[in-house]
Amino acid sequence: MGGAFLAAAVLARAGSRIGLPTIPLFILAGILLGPHTPGIVLVADPHELEMLSALGLVLLLFYLGLEFHLDDLKTGGRKMAIAGGTYLALNVGAGLGFGFALGWGTSEALVLAGVLGISSSAIVTKVLVDLGRIGNPETKPILGIIVVEDVFLALYLAALQPILSGAESLSAAAVDGGKAFGFLLLLALAARFGTRVIGKLINTRDDELLVISFLGAAVLVAGVSEWFGVADAIGAFMVGLMLGSTTSGPRILKLVHPLRDAFGAIFFFAFGLSIDPGDLPTVLWPVLAAVAVTLVMNVCAGIAAAKVYSFGPQATANISTTLVARGEFALILATMAAAAGLDERLSPFIAGYVLLLAVLAPLAAGRSHWLARVLPGGRGRGEDSDSGSGKLSVPA
């Protein structure tokens, strides 16, 4: 565990000197020191870091919930739903079409629809923080799209699980989906109407007690969420959404910051451990084709979302590039596909696809001003200043 932290730190510090983002470097550290690469094997079994990795994802999404205030949902719900729905329609639809075009099978196509269609909440959050864009106007739509994706994610997993596992009947699948949706609704109601009560329960002047309280709440609800068929990260996000609207919200945001950074690094390191570089050449061309499809569809989705919010070219480019990353949800689907005995090419394909986008997404987001120049209205208008410079900044 100590070696994982230090390896990630050393590579990230070296990369920062030449302007590389931290996320792909954390992943690279996992690949180089994992069981699938010659040389030093720091962690022989990636499952040894499974709990720490899960905690990293929980804290990343908890932080995202703290930043995404409940007022944003109240005031921008309709626009958020339109932007998120458009993003899903374009990307999930393209992913499904791509899956059928590969000809690997119907179940495989359904898995690929989710892999290509859903952004990585963890990587998107990290990119926004690293680039100092949390306060930008286009960040609220980006987070709104993530929220819509997460709701869709829960329902999609609930619907896909019985298909891949061969559920006994349609009614069993409906029960699983209903259970997940009911729990999400319960969390949404608590966030909407229980903030005052939750604020009184969590409030304390002692920082130590506050840390223990919010960490316990986030992890507990994440665990219960998983039991109900909802991704654990979504439960953590909802807790962050609730606590962010309380009087303790600003203090919690400050206190969770170092925890998020530390365990978030382990999440990406553990992801790297699961990648076998030797499997990647067999699926190189499908991976490159999928990345091209994703880049094109994200630009289209970014333009559509920007029109909903009347944003300029730079904000459009920021939306398009920030949401490119794919990650934890794709890995969940890869695990499900392997357990269901689907095409053996799926796992290396998903690993290569996610790794390539994990590298490209932060780089593209940091240079989004290049895309802004070629978008309609962007050339020669000085749009670099309309919504963030697009340059990497040092995280707080």
mmCIF file of C-alpha atoms in Angstrom:
data_model
loop_
_atom_site.group_PDB
_atom_site.id
_atom_site.type_symbol
_atom_site.label_atom_id
_atom_site.label_comp_id
_atom_site.label_asym_id
_atom_site.label_seq_id
_atom_site.Cartn_x
_atom_site.Cartn_y
_atom_site.Cartn_z
ATOM 1 C CA MET A 1 0.000 0.000 0.000
ATOM 2 C CA GLY A 2 2.836 2.381 0.894
ATOM 3 C CA GLY A 3 4.621 1.457 -2.321
ATOM 4 C CA ALA A 4 1.451 2.195 -4.300
ATOM 5 C CA PHE A 5 1.200 5.684 -2.812
ATOM 6 C CA LEU A 6 4.891 6.424 -3.388
ATOM 7 C CA ALA A 7 4.998 5.013 -6.931
ATOM 8 C CA ALA A 8 1.968 7.090 -7.910
ATOM 9 C CA ALA A 9 3.530 10.178 -6.319
ATOM 10 C CA VAL A 10 6.922 9.763 -7.991
ATOM 11 C CA LEU A 11 5.469 9.286 -11.477
ATOM 12 C CA ALA A 12 2.968 12.113 -11.023
ATOM 13 C CA ARG A 13 5.653 14.509 -9.822
ATOM 14 C CA ALA A 14 7.878 13.620 -12.765
ATOM 15 C CA GLY A 15 4.994 14.032 -15.206
ATOM 16 C CA SER A 16 3.921 17.370 -13.760
ATOM 17 C CA ARG A 17 7.302 18.814 -14.760
ATOM 18 C CA ILE A 18 6.398 18.333 -18.424
ATOM 19 C CA GLY A 19 2.718 19.250 -18.046
ATOM 20 C CA LEU A 20 1.163 15.764 -17.953
ATOM 21 C CA PRO A 21 -2.030 15.254 -15.909
ATOM 22 C CA THR A 22 -1.891 12.947 -12.898
ATOM 23 C CA ILE A 23 -4.632 10.455 -13.805
ATOM 24 C CA PRO A 24 -2.884 8.489 -16.601
ATOM 25 C CA LEU A 25 0.342 8.543 -14.570
ATOM 26 C CA PHE A 26 -1.386 6.939 -11.582
ATOM 27 C CA ILE A 27 -2.755 4.292 -13.966
ATOM 28 C CA LEU A 28 0.673 3.801 -15.550
ATOM 29 C CA ALA A 29 2.185 3.228 -12.100
ATOM 30 C CA GLY A 30 -0.325 0.426 -11.553
ATOM 31 C CA ILE A 31 0.488 -1.161 -14.917
ATOM 32 C CA LEU A 32 4.260 -1.030 -14.394
ATOM 33 C CA LEU A 33 4.126 -2.472 -10.868
ATOM 34 C CA GLY A 34 1.286 -4.927 -11.433
ATOM 35 C CA PRO A 35 1.310 -8.684 -12.050
ATOM 36 C CA HIS A 36 1.036 -8.413 -15.847
ATOM 37 C CA THR A 37 4.279 -6.486 -16.457
ATOM 38 C CA PRO A 38 7.861 -7.841 -16.194
ATOM 39 C CA GLY A 39 10.019 -6.460 -13.401
ATOM 40 C CA ILE A 40 9.054 -5.481 -9.879
ATOM 41 C CA VAL A 41 5.590 -6.746 -8.899
ATOM 42 C CA LEU A 42 4.384 -4.551 -6.073
ATOM 43 C CA VAL A 43 0.871 -6.023 -5.917
ATOM 44 C CA ALA A 44 0.487 -9.595 -7.190
ATOM 45 C CA ASP A 45 -3.292 -9.680 -6.739
ATOM 46 C CA PRO A 46 -5.225 -6.499 -7.692
ATOM 47 C CA HIS A 47 -8.041 -7.588 -5.341
ATOM 48 C CA GLU A 48 -5.742 -6.805 -2.401
ATOM 49 C CA LEU A 49 -6.410 -3.106 -3.030
ATOM 50 C CA GLU A 50 -10.086 -3.576 -3.839
ATOM 51 C CA MET A 51 -11.418 -1.997 -0.641
ATOM 52 C CA LEU A 52 -9.031 0.966 -0.822
ATOM 53 C CA SER A 53 -9.931 1.444 -4.473
ATOM 54 C CA ALA A 54 -13.637 1.394 -3.656
ATOM 55 C CA LEU A 55 -13.051 3.948 -0.907
ATOM 56 C CA GLY A 56 -11.244 6.182 -3.402
ATOM 57 C CA LEU A 57 -14.204 6.077 -5.775
ATOM 58 C CA VAL A 58 -16.637 6.743 -2.931
ATOM 59 C CA LEU A 59 -14.670 9.797 -1.789
ATOM 60 C CA LEU A 60 -14.340 11.173 -5.333
ATOM 61 C CA LEU A 61 -18.095 11.012 -5.852
ATOM 62 C CA PHE A 62 -18.824 12.245 -2.328
ATOM 63 C CA TYR A 63 -16.710 15.316 -3.104
ATOM 64 C CA LEU A 64 -18.571 15.755 -6.381
ATOM 65 C CA GLY A 65 -21.879 15.731 -4.477
ATOM 66 C CA LEU A 66 -20.589 18.376 -2.073
ATOM 67 C CA GLU A 67 -19.732 20.626 -5.018
ATOM 68 C CA PHE A 68 -23.059 20.040 -6.745
ATOM 69 C CA HIS A 69 -25.469 22.032 -4.591
ATOM 70 C CA LEU A 70 -29.105 21.066 -4.302
ATOM 71 C CA ASP A 71 -30.121 24.504 -5.577
ATOM 72 C CA ASP A 72 -28.491 23.603 -8.909
ATOM 73 C CA LEU A 73 -30.896 20.679 -9.249
ATOM 74 C CA LYS A 74 -33.901 22.815 -8.323
ATOM 75 C CA THR A 75 -33.136 25.656 -10.715
ATOM 76 C CA GLY A 76 -31.682 23.730 -13.650
ATOM 77 C CA GLY A 77 -33.533 20.427 -13.568
ATOM 78 C CA ARG A 78 -35.180 20.725 -16.993
ATOM 79 C CA LYS A 79 -32.048 21.868 -18.815
ATOM 80 C CA MET A 80 -29.998 19.242 -16.998
ATOM 81 C CA ALA A 81 -32.396 16.491 -18.064
ATOM 82 C CA ILE A 82 -32.341 17.645 -21.695
ATOM 83 C CA ALA A 83 -28.534 17.913 -21.794
ATOM 84 C CA GLY A 84 -28.037 14.587 -20.017
ATOM 85 C CA GLY A 85 -30.656 12.803 -22.088
ATOM 86 C CA THR A 86 -29.125 14.094 -25.314
ATOM 87 C CA TYR A 87 -25.658 12.994 -24.219
ATOM 88 C CA LEU A 88 -26.893 9.495 -23.384
ATOM 89 C CA ALA A 89 -28.918 9.164 -26.578
ATOM 90 C CA LEU A 90 -25.935 10.068 -28.751
ATOM 91 C CA ASN A 91 -23.263 8.082 -26.929
ATOM 92 C CA VAL A 92 -25.203 5.007 -25.812
ATOM 93 C CA GLY A 93 -26.846 4.822 -29.234
ATOM 94 C CA ALA A 94 -23.459 5.055 -30.951
ATOM 95 C CA GLY A 95 -22.058 2.431 -28.575
ATOM 96 C CA LEU A 96 -24.902 0.023 -29.343
ATOM 97 C CA GLY A 97 -24.449 0.524 -33.083
ATOM 98 C CA PHE A 98 -20.698 0.023 -32.735
ATOM 99 C CA GLY A 99 -21.280 -3.177 -30.754
ATOM 100 C CA PHE A 100 -23.532 -4.645 -33.434
ATOM 101 C CA ALA A 101 -21.077 -3.564 -36.138
ATOM 102 C CA LEU A 102 -18.308 -5.587 -34.457
ATOM 103 C CA GLY A 103 -20.496 -8.665 -34.706
ATOM 104 C CA TRP A 104 -19.496 -10.136 -31.337
ATOM 105 C CA GLY A 105 -23.089 -10.855 -30.269
ATOM 106 C CA THR A 106 -26.203 -9.146 -28.885
ATOM 107 C CA SER A 107 -25.216 -9.375 -25.214
ATOM 108 C CA GLU A 108 -21.777 -8.065 -26.101
ATOM 109 C CA ALA A 109 -23.352 -5.149 -27.985
ATOM 110 C CA LEU A 110 -25.433 -4.262 -24.910
ATOM 111 C CA VAL A 111 -22.279 -4.254 -22.790
ATOM 112 C CA LEU A 112 -20.451 -2.059 -25.323
ATOM 113 C CA ALA A 113 -23.370 0.377 -25.372
ATOM 114 C CA GLY A 114 -22.755 1.046 -21.688
ATOM 115 C CA VAL A 115 -18.968 1.062 -22.038
ATOM 116 C CA LEU A 116 -18.989 3.671 -24.828
ATOM 117 C CA GLY A 117 -21.960 5.600 -23.504
ATOM 118 C CA ILE A 118 -21.181 6.435 -19.866
ATOM 119 C CA SER A 119 -18.483 8.873 -18.733
ATOM 120 C CA SER A 120 -16.206 8.184 -15.787
ATOM 121 C CA SER A 121 -17.489 10.225 -12.856
ATOM 122 C CA ALA A 122 -14.183 9.724 -11.042
ATOM 123 C CA ILE A 123 -11.981 10.941 -13.895
ATOM 124 C CA VAL A 124 -14.321 13.802 -14.834
ATOM 125 C CA THR A 125 -14.288 14.980 -11.213
ATOM 126 C CA LYS A 126 -10.490 14.769 -11.049
ATOM 127 C CA VAL A 127 -10.102 16.652 -14.341
ATOM 128 C CA LEU A 128 -12.370 19.475 -13.162
ATOM 129 C CA VAL A 129 -10.432 19.785 -9.911
ATOM 130 C CA ASP A 130 -6.999 19.594 -11.525
ATOM 131 C CA LEU A 131 -7.885 22.208 -14.139
ATOM 132 C CA GLY A 132 -9.435 24.555 -11.580
ATOM 133 C CA ARG A 133 -12.776 24.605 -13.384
ATOM 134 C CA ILE A 134 -15.128 23.787 -10.492
ATOM 135 C CA GLY A 135 -16.417 27.377 -10.499
ATOM 136 C CA ASN A 136 -16.817 27.689 -14.291
ATOM 137 C CA PRO A 137 -20.330 28.211 -15.717
ATOM 138 C CA GLU A 138 -20.163 25.081 -17.887
ATOM 139 C CA THR A 139 -19.224 22.890 -14.908
ATOM 140 C CA LYS A 140 -22.816 22.771 -13.662
ATOM 141 C CA PRO A 141 -24.073 21.251 -16.942
ATOM 142 C CA ILE A 142 -21.138 18.820 -16.902
ATOM 143 C CA LEU A 143 -22.031 17.710 -13.379
ATOM 144 C CA GLY A 144 -25.694 17.632 -14.366
ATOM 145 C CA ILE A 145 -24.915 15.264 -17.219
ATOM 146 C CA ILE A 146 -22.942 13.109 -14.766
ATOM 147 C CA VAL A 147 -25.970 12.990 -12.451
ATOM 148 C CA VAL A 148 -28.280 11.940 -15.301
ATOM 149 C CA GLU A 149 -25.710 9.339 -16.365
ATOM 150 C CA ASP A 150 -25.496 7.979 -12.822
ATOM 151 C CA VAL A 151 -29.270 7.584 -12.591
ATOM 152 C CA PHE A 152 -29.257 5.868 -15.988
ATOM 153 C CA LEU A 153 -26.300 3.765 -14.854
ATOM 154 C CA ALA A 154 -28.217 2.371 -11.892
ATOM 155 C CA LEU A 155 -31.224 1.469 -14.032
ATOM 156 C CA TYR A 156 -29.050 0.079 -16.845
ATOM 157 C CA LEU A 157 -27.086 -2.169 -14.502
ATOM 158 C CA ALA A 158 -30.304 -3.395 -12.928
ATOM 159 C CA ALA A 159 -31.741 -4.198 -16.369
ATOM 160 C CA LEU A 160 -28.538 -5.688 -17.793
ATOM 161 C CA GLN A 161 -27.662 -7.925 -14.856
ATOM 162 C CA PRO A 162 -30.521 -10.423 -15.408
ATOM 163 C CA ILE A 163 -29.822 -10.492 -19.168
ATOM 164 C CA LEU A 164 -26.170 -11.394 -18.660
ATOM 165 C CA SER A 165 -26.775 -13.771 -15.767
ATOM 166 C CA GLY A 166 -29.803 -15.408 -17.366
ATOM 167 C CA ALA A 167 -32.478 -14.224 -14.930
ATOM 168 C CA GLU A 168 -35.330 -16.627 -14.376
ATOM 169 C CA SER A 169 -37.965 -14.274 -15.725
ATOM 170 C CA LEU A 170 -38.792 -10.746 -16.795
ATOM 171 C CA SER A 171 -40.570 -10.235 -13.477
ATOM 172 C CA ALA A 172 -37.332 -10.945 -11.576
ATOM 173 C CA ALA A 173 -35.549 -8.321 -13.664
ATOM 174 C CA ALA A 174 -38.382 -5.859 -13.026
ATOM 175 C CA VAL A 175 -38.145 -6.451 -9.263
ATOM 176 C CA ASP A 176 -34.385 -5.755 -9.281
ATOM 177 C CA GLY A 177 -34.892 -2.583 -11.312
ATOM 178 C CA GLY A 178 -37.733 -1.437 -9.073
ATOM 179 C CA LYS A 179 -35.654 -1.994 -5.944
ATOM 180 C CA ALA A 180 -32.802 0.118 -7.332
ATOM 181 C CA PHE A 181 -35.118 2.894 -8.499
ATOM 182 C CA GLY A 182 -36.980 2.928 -5.171
ATOM 183 C CA PHE A 183 -33.770 3.372 -3.211
ATOM 184 C CA LEU A 184 -32.644 6.184 -5.517
ATOM 185 C CA LEU A 185 -35.989 7.876 -5.000
ATOM 186 C CA LEU A 186 -35.625 7.541 -1.226
ATOM 187 C CA LEU A 187 -32.194 9.191 -1.341
ATOM 188 C CA ALA A 188 -33.535 11.967 -3.576
ATOM 189 C CA LEU A 189 -36.392 12.664 -1.143
ATOM 190 C CA ALA A 190 -33.953 12.755 1.779
ATOM 191 C CA ALA A 191 -31.790 15.235 -0.117
ATOM 192 C CA ARG A 192 -34.809 17.363 -0.990
ATOM 193 C CA PHE A 193 -36.675 17.444 2.319
ATOM 194 C CA GLY A 194 -34.309 16.191 5.026
ATOM 195 C CA THR A 195 -31.416 18.627 4.721
ATOM 196 C CA ARG A 196 -32.319 20.596 7.854
ATOM 197 C CA VAL A 197 -32.551 17.505 10.049
ATOM 198 C CA ILE A 198 -29.386 16.005 8.535
ATOM 199 C CA GLY A 199 -27.574 19.293 9.128
ATOM 200 C CA LYS A 200 -28.431 19.246 12.839
ATOM 201 C CA LEU A 201 -27.294 15.622 13.182
ATOM 202 C CA ILE A 202 -23.960 16.165 11.445
ATOM 203 C CA ASN A 203 -23.089 19.567 12.911
ATOM 204 C CA THR A 204 -20.249 19.711 15.463
ATOM 205 C CA ARG A 205 -17.430 22.145 16.224
ATOM 206 C CA ASP A 206 -14.921 19.313 16.566
ATOM 207 C CA ASP A 207 -13.202 18.587 13.229
ATOM 208 C CA GLU A 208 -12.299 15.057 14.305
ATOM 209 C CA LEU A 209 -15.922 14.152 15.029
ATOM 210 C CA LEU A 210 -17.080 15.823 11.830
ATOM 211 C CA VAL A 211 -14.624 13.787 9.713
ATOM 212 C CA ILE A 212 -15.694 10.538 11.366
ATOM 213 C CA SER A 213 -19.357 11.447 10.919
ATOM 214 C CA PHE A 214 -19.335 12.374 7.235
ATOM 215 C CA LEU A 215 -16.958 9.554 6.314
ATOM 216 C CA GLY A 216 -19.135 7.034 8.119
ATOM 217 C CA ALA A 217 -22.294 8.367 6.457
ATOM 218 C CA ALA A 218 -20.765 8.305 2.969
ATOM 219 C CA VAL A 219 -19.339 4.791 3.266
ATOM 220 C CA LEU A 220 -22.439 3.352 4.979
ATOM 221 C CA VAL A 221 -24.876 4.717 2.397
ATOM 222 C CA ALA A 222 -22.519 3.589 -0.391
ATOM 223 C CA GLY A 223 -22.590 0.063 1.004
ATOM 224 C CA VAL A 224 -26.369 0.031 1.431
ATOM 225 C CA SER A 225 -26.732 1.392 -2.123
ATOM 226 C CA GLU A 226 -24.804 -1.569 -3.486
ATOM 227 C CA TRP A 227 -27.093 -3.935 -1.596
ATOM 228 C CA PHE A 228 -30.092 -2.340 -3.352
ATOM 229 C CA GLY A 229 -28.483 -2.715 -6.774
ATOM 230 C CA VAL A 230 -27.370 0.919 -7.039
ATOM 231 C CA ALA A 231 -23.696 1.724 -7.680
ATOM 232 C CA ASP A 232 -21.951 2.523 -4.385
ATOM 233 C CA ALA A 233 -20.544 5.741 -5.851
ATOM 234 C CA ILE A 234 -24.060 7.051 -6.503
ATOM 235 C CA GLY A 235 -24.982 6.574 -2.850
ATOM 236 C CA ALA A 236 -21.861 8.516 -1.831
ATOM 237 C CA PHE A 237 -22.738 11.257 -4.312
ATOM 238 C CA MET A 238 -26.211 11.613 -2.798
ATOM 239 C CA VAL A 239 -24.747 11.893 0.717
ATOM 240 C CA GLY A 240 -22.429 14.624 -0.538
ATOM 241 C CA LEU A 241 -25.404 16.362 -2.122
ATOM 242 C CA MET A 242 -27.245 16.311 1.218
ATOM 243 C CA LEU A 243 -24.309 17.442 3.375
ATOM 244 C CA GLY A 244 -23.168 20.095 0.921
ATOM 245 C CA SER A 245 -26.402 22.003 1.524
ATOM 246 C CA THR A 246 -25.960 22.061 5.321
ATOM 247 C CA THR A 247 -24.184 24.707 7.399
ATOM 248 C CA SER A 248 -21.280 22.261 7.812
ATOM 249 C CA GLY A 249 -20.883 21.897 4.032
ATOM 250 C CA PRO A 250 -17.916 24.286 3.549
ATOM 251 C CA ARG A 251 -15.978 22.690 6.425
ATOM 252 C CA ILE A 252 -16.669 19.173 5.131
ATOM 253 C CA LEU A 253 -15.474 20.220 1.668
ATOM 254 C CA LYS A 254 -12.166 21.381 3.150
ATOM 255 C CA LEU A 255 -11.704 18.357 5.425
ATOM 256 C CA VAL A 256 -12.439 15.711 2.773
ATOM 257 C CA HIS A 257 -10.001 17.223 0.280
ATOM 258 C CA PRO A 258 -6.821 15.354 1.351
ATOM 259 C CA LEU A 259 -8.747 12.099 1.798
ATOM 260 C CA ARG A 260 -10.149 12.420 -1.717
ATOM 261 C CA ASP A 261 -6.712 13.057 -3.222
ATOM 262 C CA ALA A 262 -4.994 10.176 -1.417
ATOM 263 C CA PHE A 263 -7.546 7.441 -1.977
ATOM 264 C CA GLY A 264 -8.456 8.729 -5.433
ATOM 265 C CA ALA A 265 -4.847 8.049 -6.455
ATOM 266 C CA ILE A 266 -5.197 4.461 -5.191
ATOM 267 C CA PHE A 267 -8.376 4.033 -7.257
ATOM 268 C CA PHE A 268 -6.532 4.857 -10.481
ATOM 269 C CA PHE A 269 -3.461 2.837 -9.420
ATOM 270 C CA ALA A 270 -5.659 -0.217 -8.783
ATOM 271 C CA PHE A 271 -7.251 0.242 -12.201
ATOM 272 C CA GLY A 272 -3.782 0.038 -13.732
ATOM 273 C CA LEU A 273 -3.105 -3.213 -11.862
ATOM 274 C CA SER A 274 -5.989 -4.891 -13.691
ATOM 275 C CA ILE A 275 -4.632 -4.131 -17.175
ATOM 276 C CA ASP A 276 -2.573 -6.754 -19.028
ATOM 277 C CA PRO A 277 -0.624 -4.927 -21.762
ATOM 278 C CA GLY A 278 -0.079 -8.227 -23.616
ATOM 279 C CA ASP A 279 -3.781 -8.507 -24.438
ATOM 280 C CA LEU A 280 -4.059 -5.065 -25.996
ATOM 281 C CA PRO A 281 -2.574 -5.711 -29.482
ATOM 282 C CA THR A 282 -5.294 -8.281 -30.295
ATOM 283 C CA VAL A 283 -8.010 -5.611 -30.079
ATOM 284 C CA LEU A 284 -6.006 -2.571 -31.228
ATOM 285 C CA TRP A 285 -8.112 -1.639 -34.270
ATOM 286 C CA PRO A 286 -11.520 -1.998 -32.555
ATOM 287 C CA VAL A 287 -10.171 0.107 -29.671
ATOM 288 C CA LEU A 288 -8.969 2.873 -32.004
ATOM 289 C CA ALA A 289 -12.294 2.832 -33.862
ATOM 290 C CA ALA A 290 -14.229 3.041 -30.578
ATOM 291 C CA VAL A 291 -12.086 5.962 -29.380
ATOM 292 C CA ALA A 292 -12.741 7.807 -32.665
ATOM 293 C CA VAL A 293 -16.501 7.226 -32.306
ATOM 294 C CA THR A 294 -16.417 8.481 -28.710
ATOM 295 C CA LEU A 295 -14.489 11.647 -29.591
ATOM 296 C CA VAL A 296 -16.878 12.523 -32.428
ATOM 297 C CA MET A 297 -20.022 11.833 -30.392
ATOM 298 C CA ASN A 298 -18.727 13.852 -27.438
ATOM 299 C CA VAL A 299 -18.173 16.885 -29.643
ATOM 300 C CA CYS A 300 -21.727 16.490 -30.986
ATOM 301 C CA ALA A 301 -23.097 16.081 -27.453
ATOM 302 C CA GLY A 302 -21.075 19.062 -26.220
ATOM 303 C CA ILE A 303 -22.481 21.264 -28.981
ATOM 304 C CA ALA A 304 -26.026 20.123 -28.157
ATOM 305 C CA ALA A 305 -25.571 20.756 -24.411
ATOM 306 C CA ALA A 306 -24.007 24.173 -25.048
ATOM 307 C CA LYS A 307 -27.010 25.186 -27.145
ATOM 308 C CA VAL A 308 -29.333 24.309 -24.264
ATOM 309 C CA TYR A 309 -27.353 26.654 -21.992
ATOM 310 C CA SER A 310 -26.438 29.248 -24.675
ATOM 311 C CA PHE A 311 -22.694 28.830 -24.117
ATOM 312 C CA GLY A 312 -19.907 30.044 -26.383
ATOM 313 C CA PRO A 313 -17.237 27.978 -28.203
ATOM 314 C CA GLN A 314 -14.809 27.655 -25.261
ATOM 315 C CA ALA A 315 -17.472 26.363 -22.874
ATOM 316 C CA THR A 316 -18.678 24.011 -25.620
ATOM 317 C CA ALA A 317 -15.148 22.678 -26.034
ATOM 318 C CA ASN A 318 -14.779 22.263 -22.259
ATOM 319 C CA ILE A 319 -17.971 20.184 -22.080
ATOM 320 C CA SER A 320 -16.969 18.060 -25.077
ATOM 321 C CA THR A 321 -13.479 17.237 -23.824
ATOM 322 C CA THR A 322 -14.151 16.890 -20.087
ATOM 323 C CA LEU A 323 -16.779 14.172 -20.535
ATOM 324 C CA VAL A 324 -14.652 12.008 -22.861
ATOM 325 C CA ALA A 325 -13.145 9.812 -20.123
ATOM 326 C CA ARG A 326 -14.479 6.316 -19.520
ATOM 327 C CA GLY A 327 -13.555 4.328 -16.422
ATOM 328 C CA GLU A 328 -15.140 2.655 -13.432
ATOM 329 C CA PHE A 329 -18.491 1.779 -15.032
ATOM 330 C CA ALA A 330 -16.720 0.197 -17.994
ATOM 331 C CA LEU A 331 -14.664 -1.913 -15.593
ATOM 332 C CA ILE A 332 -17.819 -3.055 -13.807
ATOM 333 C CA LEU A 333 -19.266 -4.123 -17.161
ATOM 334 C CA ALA A 334 -16.043 -5.940 -18.055
ATOM 335 C CA THR A 335 -16.303 -7.914 -14.812
ATOM 336 C CA MET A 336 -19.961 -8.740 -15.490
ATOM 337 C CA ALA A 337 -19.157 -9.826 -19.052
ATOM 338 C CA ALA A 338 -16.351 -12.113 -17.892
ATOM 339 C CA ALA A 339 -18.574 -13.691 -15.247
ATOM 340 C CA ALA A 340 -21.302 -14.276 -17.844
ATOM 341 C CA GLY A 341 -18.860 -16.029 -20.210
ATOM 342 C CA LEU A 342 -19.228 -13.514 -23.038
ATOM 343 C CA ASP A 343 -16.717 -13.035 -25.863
ATOM 344 C CA GLU A 344 -13.192 -13.200 -24.410
ATOM 345 C CA ARG A 345 -12.150 -10.197 -26.499
ATOM 346 C CA LEU A 346 -14.372 -7.910 -24.419
ATOM 347 C CA SER A 347 -12.052 -7.628 -21.398
ATOM 348 C CA PRO A 348 -8.874 -6.581 -23.272
ATOM 349 C CA PHE A 349 -10.976 -4.310 -25.516
ATOM 350 C CA ILE A 350 -12.496 -2.502 -22.526
ATOM 351 C CA ALA A 351 -9.105 -2.248 -20.791
ATOM 352 C CA GLY A 352 -7.434 -0.744 -23.871
ATOM 353 C CA TYR A 353 -10.333 1.584 -24.603
ATOM 354 C CA VAL A 354 -10.539 2.917 -21.048
ATOM 355 C CA LEU A 355 -6.768 3.290 -20.716
ATOM 356 C CA LEU A 356 -6.431 5.218 -23.977
ATOM 357 C CA LEU A 357 -9.275 7.576 -23.072
ATOM 358 C CA ALA A 358 -7.945 7.957 -19.521
ATOM 359 C CA VAL A 359 -4.762 9.316 -21.103
ATOM 360 C CA LEU A 360 -6.430 11.355 -23.859
ATOM 361 C CA ALA A 361 -9.257 12.885 -21.796
ATOM 362 C CA PRO A 362 -7.173 14.953 -19.334
ATOM 363 C CA LEU A 363 -4.837 16.017 -22.143
ATOM 364 C CA ALA A 364 -7.765 17.015 -24.370
ATOM 365 C CA ALA A 365 -9.535 18.847 -21.527
ATOM 366 C CA GLY A 366 -6.368 20.792 -20.718
ATOM 367 C CA ARG A 367 -6.098 21.880 -24.354
ATOM 368 C CA SER A 368 -9.777 22.429 -25.077
ATOM 369 C CA HIS A 369 -8.981 25.885 -26.492
ATOM 370 C CA TRP A 370 -7.651 24.105 -29.581
ATOM 371 C CA LEU A 371 -11.104 22.615 -30.204
ATOM 372 C CA ALA A 372 -12.784 25.942 -29.417
ATOM 373 C CA ARG A 373 -10.926 27.599 -32.284
ATOM 374 C CA VAL A 374 -12.455 25.274 -34.884
ATOM 375 C CA LEU A 375 -15.999 25.348 -33.495
ATOM 376 C CA PRO A 376 -18.508 27.767 -35.061
ATOM 377 C CA GLY A 377 -17.805 31.300 -33.801
ATOM 378 C CA GLY A 378 -14.556 30.377 -32.082
ATOM 379 C CA ARG A 379 -11.891 31.515 -34.518
ATOM 380 C CA GLY A 380 -10.195 34.782 -33.652
ATOM 381 C CA ARG A 381 -12.646 35.801 -30.932
ATOM 382 C CA GLY A 382 -10.458 35.371 -27.882
ATOM 383 C CA GLU A 383 -12.765 32.732 -26.518
ATOM 384 C CA ASP A 384 -10.004 31.237 -24.384
ATOM 385 C CA SER A 385 -11.049 33.525 -21.565
ATOM 386 C CA ASP A 386 -14.797 32.942 -21.707
ATOM 387 C CA SER A 387 -14.778 29.859 -19.539
ATOM 388 C CA GLY A 388 -11.393 28.877 -18.218
ATOM 389 C CA SER A 389 -8.070 29.057 -19.925
ATOM 390 C CA GLY A 390 -7.847 25.361 -20.640
ATOM 391 C CA LYS A 391 -4.414 25.206 -19.019
ATOM 392 C CA LEU A 392 -3.515 22.833 -16.245
ATOM 393 C CA SER A 393 -3.444 24.335 -12.784
ATOM 394 C CA VAL A 394 -2.094 22.960 -9.537
ATOM 395 C CA PRO A 395 -4.861 21.350 -7.399
ATOM 396 C CA ALA A 396 -5.652 23.081 -4.159
#
